Short mmCIF file of C-alpha atoms in Angstrom, two decimals:
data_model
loop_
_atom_site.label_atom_id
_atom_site.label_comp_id
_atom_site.label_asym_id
_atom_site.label_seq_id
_atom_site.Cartn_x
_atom_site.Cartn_y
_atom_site.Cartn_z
CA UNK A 1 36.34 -87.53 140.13
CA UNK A 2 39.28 -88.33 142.31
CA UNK A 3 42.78 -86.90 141.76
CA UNK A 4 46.23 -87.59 143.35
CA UNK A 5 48.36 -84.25 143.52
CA UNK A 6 51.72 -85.28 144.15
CA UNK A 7 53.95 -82.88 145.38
CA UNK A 8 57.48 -82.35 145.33
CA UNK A 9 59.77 -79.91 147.71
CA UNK A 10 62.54 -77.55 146.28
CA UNK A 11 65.97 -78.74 147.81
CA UNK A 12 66.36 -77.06 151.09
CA UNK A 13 62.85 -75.61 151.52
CA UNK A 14 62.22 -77.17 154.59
CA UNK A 15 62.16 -73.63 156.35
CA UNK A 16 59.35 -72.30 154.04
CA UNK A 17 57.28 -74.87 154.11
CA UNK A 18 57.40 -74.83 158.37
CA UNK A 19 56.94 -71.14 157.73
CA UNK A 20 53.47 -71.50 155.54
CA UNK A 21 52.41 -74.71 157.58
CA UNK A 22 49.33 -72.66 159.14
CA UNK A 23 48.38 -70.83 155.80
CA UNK A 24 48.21 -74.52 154.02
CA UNK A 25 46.21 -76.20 156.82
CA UNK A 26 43.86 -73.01 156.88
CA UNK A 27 43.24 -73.76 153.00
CA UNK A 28 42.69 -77.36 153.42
CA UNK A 29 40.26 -76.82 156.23
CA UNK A 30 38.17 -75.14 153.35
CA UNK A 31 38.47 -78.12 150.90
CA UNK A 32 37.55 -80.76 153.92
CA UNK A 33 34.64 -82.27 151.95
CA UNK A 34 36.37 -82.83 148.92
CA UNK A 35 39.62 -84.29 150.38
CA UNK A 36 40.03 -87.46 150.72
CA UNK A 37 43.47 -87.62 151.89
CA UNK A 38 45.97 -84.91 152.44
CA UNK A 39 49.79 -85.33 154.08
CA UNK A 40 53.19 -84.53 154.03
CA UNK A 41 55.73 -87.17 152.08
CA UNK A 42 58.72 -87.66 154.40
CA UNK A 43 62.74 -87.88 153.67
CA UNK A 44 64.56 -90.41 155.11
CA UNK A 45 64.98 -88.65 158.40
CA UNK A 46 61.14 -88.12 158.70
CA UNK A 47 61.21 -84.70 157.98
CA UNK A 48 58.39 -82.97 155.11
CA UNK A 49 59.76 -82.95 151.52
CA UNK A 50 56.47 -82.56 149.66
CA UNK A 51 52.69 -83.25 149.93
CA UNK A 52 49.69 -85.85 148.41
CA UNK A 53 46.64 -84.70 148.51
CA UNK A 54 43.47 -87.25 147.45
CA UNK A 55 41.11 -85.26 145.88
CA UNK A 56 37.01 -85.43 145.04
CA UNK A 57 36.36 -82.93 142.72
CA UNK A 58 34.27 -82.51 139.46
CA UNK A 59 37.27 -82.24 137.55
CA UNK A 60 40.88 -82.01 136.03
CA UNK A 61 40.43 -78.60 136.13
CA UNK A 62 38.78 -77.65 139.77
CA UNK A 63 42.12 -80.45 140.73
CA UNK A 64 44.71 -78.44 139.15
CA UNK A 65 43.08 -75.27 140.48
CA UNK A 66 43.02 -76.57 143.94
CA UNK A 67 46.95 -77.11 143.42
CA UNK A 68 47.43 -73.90 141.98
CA UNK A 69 45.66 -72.14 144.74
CA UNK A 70 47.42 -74.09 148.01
CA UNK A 71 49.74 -71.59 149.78
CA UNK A 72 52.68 -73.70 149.46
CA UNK A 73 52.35 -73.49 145.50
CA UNK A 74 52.20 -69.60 146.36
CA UNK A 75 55.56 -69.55 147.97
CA UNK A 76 56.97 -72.09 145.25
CA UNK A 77 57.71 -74.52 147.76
CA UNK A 78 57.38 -77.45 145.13
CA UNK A 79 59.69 -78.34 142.69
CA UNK A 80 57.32 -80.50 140.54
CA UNK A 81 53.68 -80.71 141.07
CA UNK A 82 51.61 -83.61 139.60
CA UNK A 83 47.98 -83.64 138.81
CA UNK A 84 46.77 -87.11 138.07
CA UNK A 85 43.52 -89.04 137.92
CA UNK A 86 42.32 -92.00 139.79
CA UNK A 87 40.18 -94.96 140.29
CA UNK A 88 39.01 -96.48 143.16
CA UNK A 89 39.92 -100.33 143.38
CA UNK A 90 40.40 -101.31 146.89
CA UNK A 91 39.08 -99.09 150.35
CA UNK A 92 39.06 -99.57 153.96
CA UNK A 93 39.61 -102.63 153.41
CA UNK A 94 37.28 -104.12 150.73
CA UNK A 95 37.42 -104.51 147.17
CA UNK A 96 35.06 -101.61 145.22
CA UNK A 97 35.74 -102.01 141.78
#
């Protein structure tokens, strides 16, 4: 089942999350068959002020683990984190519904 985990920075976090940058690409190099999609949401200077991840997983559960488990969550980098299911309508550029 696919899952969006949307992400949100604390004000002024910037620093920790440039600080945990390696520990959170480490732990998505372990969930590289299951993501689909993974990147940093930018600010309106381009700089990182939270994260989506697109998720395959067998579960609400294994998603909210995977979110629960991300180093950034560790350091309470987010502010808000949202868990929420999807459905595939349109990819690389054809309809799949």
């Amino acid at each position: 089942m696919l899952f969006a985990i949307i992400c949100t920075d604390r004000p002024g976090a910037l620093e920790i999350r440039k600080a945990t940058r390696e520990k959170h690409l480490a732990f998505l190099e372990t969930y590289k068959k299951a993501i689909q999609f993974a990147g940093p949401q930018l600010d309106v200077s381009g700089n990182p002020c939270g994260s989506l991840v697109l998720l395959d997983v067998p579960d609400r559960a294994a998603a909210e683990g995977f979110a629960a488990a991300d180093p950034y969550a560790e350091v309470n980098l987010f502010e808000s984190v949202i868990v929420r299911p999807l459905r595939t309508v349109f990819r690389d550029g054809a309809l799949v519904e």
